[in-house]
Amino acid sequence: MQVEPFTFNPFMTNCFLCHDQGEAVLIDASCDTEAECVEVMDVIKEHGLDLCHLLLTHAHVDHIFGCRFFEEQFGQRFKAHEAAVPFIERADEQATAFGVEVESPSVPTTLLAEGDTISFGDVTLEILHTPGHSPDSISFVHRPSRQAVTGDVLFQNSIGRTQGLPETSRTQLLNSITEKLLPLGDDFAIYSGHGPATTIGRERTQNPFVQEAIGK
Ligand SMILES: [Zn+2]
Ligand SMILES: [Zn+2]
């Protein structure tokens, strides 16, 4: 599985185009301007990709700015965890709280839960429910290539924010990291919602929040 990362909008939110054998999924349409949306479209066209699924790690406003654009381009809705639904329904309120504007995405009709899978090309992504930063946080895991797109759960040297946001739980977040992500293995590449890609091994040994959680 090839992962093409992009970083968009004033919150510097990552968007990932994952592809294999000419088929692709788009994870987190964080593109805010038309130019940012076109940047993703250009890569889709350049590789001649069929876009199979539109996916969200969670529905915080910084991850959904470009959802409408891609829904219209590809005639499909984003798939997300069921707990994303109220966040999407309140997208305007989320935007106002952060002083930005958003075109609300459609409410998802296909909901993803722990253990579900998403397929494209020869890839099957496994869904892990990794709440704490938000109740709807899910991670997309590809075990054969040792890669996971995890949203705002684990960052290089940091973890997802659990203050000043609704329905967060630091305890739940740390449990998601120690019980769901760390067992993936040290060699796993982690594509986070913000900042550079990292690995489980790096964060297990160097991330102070992870170190504290595992009692090192
Ligand atoms: Zn978030
Ligand atoms: Zn974010």
PDB file of C-alpha atoms and ligand atoms in Angstrom:
ATOM      1  CA  MET A   1       0.000   0.000   0.000  1.00  0.00           C
ATOM      2  CA  GLN A   2       1.344   3.398  -1.031  1.00  0.00           C
ATOM      3  CA  VAL A   3       0.509   6.312   1.275  1.00  0.00           C
ATOM      4  CA  GLU A   4       0.569   9.865  -0.140  1.00  0.00           C
ATOM      5  CA  PRO A   5       0.422  12.409   2.689  1.00  0.00           C
ATOM      6  CA  PHE A   6      -0.821  16.004   2.399  1.00  0.00           C
ATOM      7  CA  THR A   7      -1.000  18.732   5.051  1.00  0.00           C
ATOM      8  CA  PHE A   8      -3.786  21.296   4.716  1.00  0.00           C
ATOM      9  CA  ASN A   9      -5.693  24.156   6.344  1.00  0.00           C
ATOM     10  CA  PRO A  10      -4.715  26.556   9.172  1.00  0.00           C
ATOM     11  CA  PHE A  11      -4.741  23.620  11.673  1.00  0.00           C
ATOM     12  CA  MET A  12      -2.063  21.802   9.604  1.00  0.00           C
ATOM     13  CA  THR A  13      -4.193  18.663   9.400  1.00  0.00           C
ATOM     14  CA  ASN A  14      -2.948  15.681   7.437  1.00  0.00           C
ATOM     15  CA  CYS A  15      -4.936  14.022   4.664  1.00  0.00           C
ATOM     16  CA  PHE A  16      -3.889  10.658   3.243  1.00  0.00           C
ATOM     17  CA  LEU A  17      -4.437   9.125  -0.164  1.00  0.00           C
ATOM     18  CA  CYS A  18      -3.708   5.391   0.171  1.00  0.00           C
ATOM     19  CA  HIS A  19      -3.536   3.337  -2.990  1.00  0.00           C
ATOM     20  CA  ASP A  20      -2.744  -0.099  -4.336  1.00  0.00           C
ATOM     21  CA  GLN A  21      -3.145  -1.658  -7.805  1.00  0.00           C
ATOM     22  CA  GLY A  22      -4.848   1.457  -9.206  1.00  0.00           C
ATOM     23  CA  GLU A  23      -7.458   1.695  -6.453  1.00  0.00           C
ATOM     24  CA  ALA A  24      -7.495   4.230  -3.635  1.00  0.00           C
ATOM     25  CA  VAL A  25      -9.085   5.474  -0.446  1.00  0.00           C
ATOM     26  CA  LEU A  26      -8.990   9.046   0.812  1.00  0.00           C
ATOM     27  CA  ILE A  27      -8.669   9.395   4.590  1.00  0.00           C
ATOM     28  CA  ASP A  28      -9.599  12.778   6.164  1.00  0.00           C
ATOM     29  CA  ALA A  29     -10.435  15.443   3.579  1.00  0.00           C
ATOM     30  CA  SER A  30      -8.698  18.245   5.474  1.00  0.00           C
ATOM     31  CA  CYS A  31      -8.284  20.392   2.337  1.00  0.00           C
ATOM     32  CA  ASP A  32      -9.867  23.765   2.989  1.00  0.00           C
ATOM     33  CA  THR A  33      -9.395  25.732  -0.230  1.00  0.00           C
ATOM     34  CA  GLU A  34     -10.184  24.757  -3.797  1.00  0.00           C
ATOM     35  CA  ALA A  35      -6.437  24.765  -4.536  1.00  0.00           C
ATOM     36  CA  GLU A  36      -5.892  22.228  -1.734  1.00  0.00           C
ATOM     37  CA  CYS A  37      -8.690  19.981  -3.048  1.00  0.00           C
ATOM     38  CA  VAL A  38      -7.250  20.221  -6.566  1.00  0.00           C
ATOM     39  CA  GLU A  39      -3.833  19.181  -5.226  1.00  0.00           C
ATOM     40  CA  VAL A  40      -5.353  15.859  -4.111  1.00  0.00           C
ATOM     41  CA  MET A  41      -7.304  15.467  -7.364  1.00  0.00           C
ATOM     42  CA  ASP A  42      -4.085  15.991  -9.351  1.00  0.00           C
ATOM     43  CA  VAL A  43      -2.388  13.092  -7.545  1.00  0.00           C
ATOM     44  CA  ILE A  44      -5.468  10.892  -8.092  1.00  0.00           C
ATOM     45  CA  LYS A  45      -5.361  11.716 -11.826  1.00  0.00           C
ATOM     46  CA  GLU A  46      -1.577  11.451 -12.119  1.00  0.00           C
ATOM     47  CA  HIS A  47      -1.678   7.850 -10.810  1.00  0.00           C
ATOM     48  CA  GLY A  48      -4.958   7.077 -12.692  1.00  0.00           C
ATOM     49  CA  LEU A  49      -6.614   5.933  -9.461  1.00  0.00           C
ATOM     50  CA  ASP A  50     -10.163   4.709  -8.938  1.00  0.00           C
ATOM     51  CA  LEU A  51     -11.359   6.163  -5.645  1.00  0.00           C
ATOM     52  CA  CYS A  52     -13.151   3.331  -3.813  1.00  0.00           C
ATOM     53  CA  HIS A  53     -13.881   4.789  -0.365  1.00  0.00           C
ATOM     54  CA  LEU A  54     -13.935   8.159   1.399  1.00  0.00           C
ATOM     55  CA  LEU A  55     -13.017   7.658   5.070  1.00  0.00           C
ATOM     56  CA  LEU A  56     -12.738   9.704   8.267  1.00  0.00           C
ATOM     57  CA  THR A  57     -10.544   8.957  11.291  1.00  0.00           C
ATOM     58  CA  HIS A  58     -12.945  11.248  13.214  1.00  0.00           C
ATOM     59  CA  ALA A  59     -15.191  14.197  12.427  1.00  0.00           C
ATOM     60  CA  HIS A  60     -13.462  17.139  14.111  1.00  0.00           C
ATOM     61  CA  VAL A  61     -13.875  20.200  11.927  1.00  0.00           C
ATOM     62  CA  ASP A  62     -10.205  20.355  10.839  1.00  0.00           C
ATOM     63  CA  HIS A  63     -10.532  16.892   9.249  1.00  0.00           C
ATOM     64  CA  ILE A  64     -13.718  17.527   7.254  1.00  0.00           C
ATOM     65  CA  PHE A  65     -13.265  20.834   5.394  1.00  0.00           C
ATOM     66  CA  GLY A  66     -12.979  19.108   2.006  1.00  0.00           C
ATOM     67  CA  CYS A  67     -15.612  16.380   2.503  1.00  0.00           C
ATOM     68  CA  ARG A  68     -18.301  18.097   0.413  1.00  0.00           C
ATOM     69  CA  PHE A  69     -15.921  18.576  -2.512  1.00  0.00           C
ATOM     70  CA  PHE A  70     -14.974  14.871  -2.645  1.00  0.00           C
ATOM     71  CA  GLU A  71     -18.537  13.668  -2.038  1.00  0.00           C
ATOM     72  CA  GLU A  72     -19.575  15.637  -5.111  1.00  0.00           C
ATOM     73  CA  GLN A  73     -16.563  14.562  -7.191  1.00  0.00           C
ATOM     74  CA  PHE A  74     -17.032  10.852  -6.502  1.00  0.00           C
ATOM     75  CA  GLY A  75     -20.776  10.557  -5.814  1.00  0.00           C
ATOM     76  CA  GLN A  76     -20.315   8.860  -2.456  1.00  0.00           C
ATOM     77  CA  ARG A  77     -20.413   9.739   1.223  1.00  0.00           C
ATOM     78  CA  PHE A  78     -17.665   9.514   3.798  1.00  0.00           C
ATOM     79  CA  LYS A  79     -17.659   6.423   5.995  1.00  0.00           C
ATOM     80  CA  ALA A  80     -17.045   6.993   9.700  1.00  0.00           C
ATOM     81  CA  HIS A  81     -17.725   5.623  13.182  1.00  0.00           C
ATOM     82  CA  GLU A  82     -21.317   6.059  14.384  1.00  0.00           C
ATOM     83  CA  ALA A  83     -20.159   8.499  17.086  1.00  0.00           C
ATOM     84  CA  ALA A  84     -19.086  10.826  14.225  1.00  0.00           C
ATOM     85  CA  VAL A  85     -22.714  11.442  13.276  1.00  0.00           C
ATOM     86  CA  PRO A  86     -23.504  14.090  15.949  1.00  0.00           C
ATOM     87  CA  PHE A  87     -20.185  15.844  15.210  1.00  0.00           C
ATOM     88  CA  ILE A  88     -21.079  16.016  11.511  1.00  0.00           C
ATOM     89  CA  GLU A  89     -24.596  17.196  12.318  1.00  0.00           C
ATOM     90  CA  ARG A  90     -23.025  19.962  14.425  1.00  0.00           C
ATOM     91  CA  ALA A  91     -20.260  20.826  11.950  1.00  0.00           C
ATOM     92  CA  ASP A  92     -21.388  24.473  11.861  1.00  0.00           C
ATOM     93  CA  GLU A  93     -21.160  24.744  15.658  1.00  0.00           C
ATOM     94  CA  GLN A  94     -17.703  23.149  15.610  1.00  0.00           C
ATOM     95  CA  ALA A  95     -16.602  25.641  12.957  1.00  0.00           C
ATOM     96  CA  THR A  96     -17.976  28.618  14.889  1.00  0.00           C
ATOM     97  CA  ALA A  97     -16.162  27.462  18.034  1.00  0.00           C
ATOM     98  CA  PHE A  98     -12.874  27.574  16.111  1.00  0.00           C
ATOM     99  CA  GLY A  99     -13.681  30.759  14.182  1.00  0.00           C
ATOM    100  CA  VAL A 100     -13.754  29.050  10.791  1.00  0.00           C
ATOM    101  CA  GLU A 101     -16.362  28.120   8.200  1.00  0.00           C
ATOM    102  CA  VAL A 102     -17.139  24.659   6.860  1.00  0.00           C
ATOM    103  CA  GLU A 103     -19.468  23.196   4.253  1.00  0.00           C
ATOM    104  CA  SER A 104     -21.123  20.433   6.297  1.00  0.00           C
ATOM    105  CA  PRO A 105     -20.510  16.927   4.992  1.00  0.00           C
ATOM    106  CA  SER A 106     -23.435  14.560   4.425  1.00  0.00           C
ATOM    107  CA  VAL A 107     -24.305  12.394   7.409  1.00  0.00           C
ATOM    108  CA  PRO A 108     -22.579   9.010   6.880  1.00  0.00           C
ATOM    109  CA  THR A 109     -24.822   6.125   5.861  1.00  0.00           C
ATOM    110  CA  THR A 110     -22.088   3.482   6.128  1.00  0.00           C
ATOM    111  CA  LEU A 111     -20.763   3.305   9.678  1.00  0.00           C
ATOM    112  CA  LEU A 112     -17.485   1.662  10.663  1.00  0.00           C
ATOM    113  CA  ALA A 113     -16.859  -0.209  13.911  1.00  0.00           C
ATOM    114  CA  GLU A 114     -14.021  -2.172  15.519  1.00  0.00           C
ATOM    115  CA  GLY A 115     -13.210  -5.232  13.419  1.00  0.00           C
ATOM    116  CA  ASP A 116     -14.798  -3.975  10.202  1.00  0.00           C
ATOM    117  CA  THR A 117     -12.672  -3.970   7.064  1.00  0.00           C
ATOM    118  CA  ILE A 118     -12.305  -1.724   4.022  1.00  0.00           C
ATOM    119  CA  SER A 119     -10.888  -3.188   0.801  1.00  0.00           C
ATOM    120  CA  PHE A 120      -9.257  -1.652  -2.284  1.00  0.00           C
ATOM    121  CA  GLY A 121      -6.658  -3.095  -4.674  1.00  0.00           C
ATOM    122  CA  ASP A 122      -5.055  -6.012  -2.845  1.00  0.00           C
ATOM    123  CA  VAL A 123      -5.346  -4.169   0.470  1.00  0.00           C
ATOM    124  CA  THR A 124      -7.713  -4.908   3.330  1.00  0.00           C
ATOM    125  CA  LEU A 125      -7.678  -2.208   6.007  1.00  0.00           C
ATOM    126  CA  GLU A 126      -8.729  -3.292   9.482  1.00  0.00           C
ATOM    127  CA  ILE A 127     -10.678  -0.830  11.637  1.00  0.00           C
ATOM    128  CA  LEU A 128      -9.669  -0.303  15.266  1.00  0.00           C
ATOM    129  CA  HIS A 129     -11.831   1.878  17.537  1.00  0.00           C
ATOM    130  CA  THR A 130      -9.331   4.165  19.283  1.00  0.00           C
ATOM    131  CA  PRO A 131     -11.428   6.701  21.272  1.00  0.00           C
ATOM    132  CA  GLY A 132     -10.295   9.243  23.850  1.00  0.00           C
ATOM    133  CA  HIS A 133      -9.410  12.325  21.789  1.00  0.00           C
ATOM    134  CA  SER A 134     -12.927  11.944  20.400  1.00  0.00           C
ATOM    135  CA  PRO A 135     -15.530   9.192  20.839  1.00  0.00           C
ATOM    136  CA  ASP A 136     -15.537   8.469  17.085  1.00  0.00           C
ATOM    137  CA  SER A 137     -11.759   8.055  16.620  1.00  0.00           C
ATOM    138  CA  ILE A 138     -10.898   5.040  14.476  1.00  0.00           C
ATOM    139  CA  SER A 139      -7.588   3.808  13.067  1.00  0.00           C
ATOM    140  CA  PHE A 140      -7.081   2.142   9.682  1.00  0.00           C
ATOM    141  CA  VAL A 141      -4.537  -0.674   9.928  1.00  0.00           C
ATOM    142  CA  HIS A 142      -2.743  -2.565   7.145  1.00  0.00           C
ATOM    143  CA  ARG A 143      -0.802  -5.393   8.776  1.00  0.00           C
ATOM    144  CA  PRO A 144       1.000  -6.801   5.676  1.00  0.00           C
ATOM    145  CA  SER A 145       2.754  -3.472   4.915  1.00  0.00           C
ATOM    146  CA  ARG A 146       3.009  -2.513   8.627  1.00  0.00           C
ATOM    147  CA  GLN A 147       1.256   0.846   8.223  1.00  0.00           C
ATOM    148  CA  ALA A 148      -1.618   2.524  10.081  1.00  0.00           C
ATOM    149  CA  VAL A 149      -3.487   5.820   9.683  1.00  0.00           C
ATOM    150  CA  THR A 150      -4.495   6.745  13.210  1.00  0.00           C
ATOM    151  CA  GLY A 151      -5.864  10.312  13.208  1.00  0.00           C
ATOM    152  CA  ASP A 152      -5.410  12.370  16.378  1.00  0.00           C
ATOM    153  CA  VAL A 153      -4.519   9.529  18.757  1.00  0.00           C
ATOM    154  CA  LEU A 154      -0.726   9.244  18.739  1.00  0.00           C
ATOM    155  CA  PHE A 155       1.668  11.908  17.438  1.00  0.00           C
ATOM    156  CA  GLN A 156       5.438  12.119  17.234  1.00  0.00           C
ATOM    157  CA  ASN A 157       6.355  12.980  20.859  1.00  0.00           C
ATOM    158  CA  SER A 158       2.757  13.737  21.759  1.00  0.00           C
ATOM    159  CA  ILE A 159      -0.792  12.417  21.971  1.00  0.00           C
ATOM    160  CA  GLY A 160      -4.234  13.673  20.958  1.00  0.00           C
ATOM    161  CA  ARG A 161      -5.640  16.635  22.807  1.00  0.00           C
ATOM    162  CA  THR A 162      -8.184  15.885  25.553  1.00  0.00           C
ATOM    163  CA  GLN A 163      -8.804  19.402  26.846  1.00  0.00           C
ATOM    164  CA  GLY A 164     -11.171  22.031  25.517  1.00  0.00           C
ATOM    165  CA  LEU A 165     -12.970  19.534  23.263  1.00  0.00           C
ATOM    166  CA  PRO A 166     -16.284  17.741  23.866  1.00  0.00           C
ATOM    167  CA  GLU A 167     -16.498  14.098  24.927  1.00  0.00           C
ATOM    168  CA  THR A 168     -12.791  13.489  25.439  1.00  0.00           C
ATOM    169  CA  SER A 169     -11.168  11.135  27.934  1.00  0.00           C
ATOM    170  CA  ARG A 170      -7.448  11.083  28.618  1.00  0.00           C
ATOM    171  CA  THR A 171      -7.739   7.667  30.308  1.00  0.00           C
ATOM    172  CA  GLN A 172      -9.564   6.259  27.291  1.00  0.00           C
ATOM    173  CA  LEU A 173      -6.986   7.817  24.938  1.00  0.00           C
ATOM    174  CA  LEU A 174      -4.060   6.265  26.832  1.00  0.00           C
ATOM    175  CA  ASN A 175      -5.888   2.913  26.837  1.00  0.00           C
ATOM    176  CA  SER A 176      -6.418   3.170  23.070  1.00  0.00           C
ATOM    177  CA  ILE A 177      -2.670   3.733  22.649  1.00  0.00           C
ATOM    178  CA  THR A 178      -1.505   1.000  25.018  1.00  0.00           C
ATOM    179  CA  GLU A 179      -4.159  -1.615  24.208  1.00  0.00           C
ATOM    180  CA  LYS A 180      -4.772  -1.039  20.479  1.00  0.00           C
ATOM    181  CA  LEU A 181      -1.762   0.705  18.903  1.00  0.00           C
ATOM    182  CA  LEU A 182       1.326  -0.489  20.832  1.00  0.00           C
ATOM    183  CA  PRO A 183       0.440  -4.190  20.252  1.00  0.00           C
ATOM    184  CA  LEU A 184       0.687  -3.575  16.478  1.00  0.00           C
ATOM    185  CA  GLY A 185       4.475  -3.813  16.895  1.00  0.00           C
ATOM    186  CA  ASP A 186       7.489  -1.516  16.954  1.00  0.00           C
ATOM    187  CA  ASP A 187       8.026  -1.720  13.183  1.00  0.00           C
ATOM    188  CA  PHE A 188       4.581  -0.263  12.406  1.00  0.00           C
ATOM    189  CA  ALA A 189       4.570   3.116  10.601  1.00  0.00           C
ATOM    190  CA  ILE A 190       2.026   5.506  12.099  1.00  0.00           C
ATOM    191  CA  TYR A 191       0.477   8.248   9.962  1.00  0.00           C
ATOM    192  CA  SER A 192      -0.911  10.799  12.427  1.00  0.00           C
ATOM    193  CA  GLY A 193      -3.525  13.481  11.923  1.00  0.00           C
ATOM    194  CA  HIS A 194      -0.950  16.199  12.596  1.00  0.00           C
ATOM    195  CA  GLY A 195       2.827  16.301  12.260  1.00  0.00           C
ATOM    196  CA  PRO A 196       5.219  13.834  10.673  1.00  0.00           C
ATOM    197  CA  ALA A 197       4.800  10.095  10.335  1.00  0.00           C
ATOM    198  CA  THR A 198       6.378   8.063  13.107  1.00  0.00           C
ATOM    199  CA  THR A 199       6.659   4.447  14.258  1.00  0.00           C
ATOM    200  CA  ILE A 200       5.277   2.539  17.214  1.00  0.00           C
ATOM    201  CA  GLY A 201       8.839   1.741  18.296  1.00  0.00           C
ATOM    202  CA  ARG A 202       9.891   5.386  18.321  1.00  0.00           C
ATOM    203  CA  GLU A 203       6.872   6.487  20.342  1.00  0.00           C
ATOM    204  CA  ARG A 204       7.079   3.495  22.719  1.00  0.00           C
ATOM    205  CA  THR A 205      10.675   4.404  23.598  1.00  0.00           C
ATOM    206  CA  GLN A 206      10.717   8.219  23.242  1.00  0.00           C
ATOM    207  CA  ASN A 207       7.217   9.665  23.652  1.00  0.00           C
ATOM    208  CA  PRO A 208       6.914  10.958  27.260  1.00  0.00           C
ATOM    209  CA  PHE A 209       3.114  10.449  27.336  1.00  0.00           C
ATOM    210  CA  VAL A 210       3.429   6.846  26.164  1.00  0.00           C
ATOM    211  CA  GLN A 211       6.302   6.226  28.585  1.00  0.00           C
ATOM    212  CA  GLU A 212       4.138   7.488  31.440  1.00  0.00           C
ATOM    213  CA  ALA A 213       1.187   5.367  30.325  1.00  0.00           C
ATOM    214  CA  ILE A 214       3.253   2.174  30.262  1.00  0.00           C
ATOM    215  CA  GLY A 215       4.867   3.064  33.595  1.00  0.00           C
ATOM    216  CA  LYS A 216       8.441   3.532  32.361  1.00  0.00           C
TER     217      LYS A 216
HETATM  218 ZN    ZN B   1      -9.258  15.860  16.304  1.00  0.00          ZN
HETATM  219 ZN    ZN B   2      -7.002  17.180  14.071  1.00  0.00          ZN
END
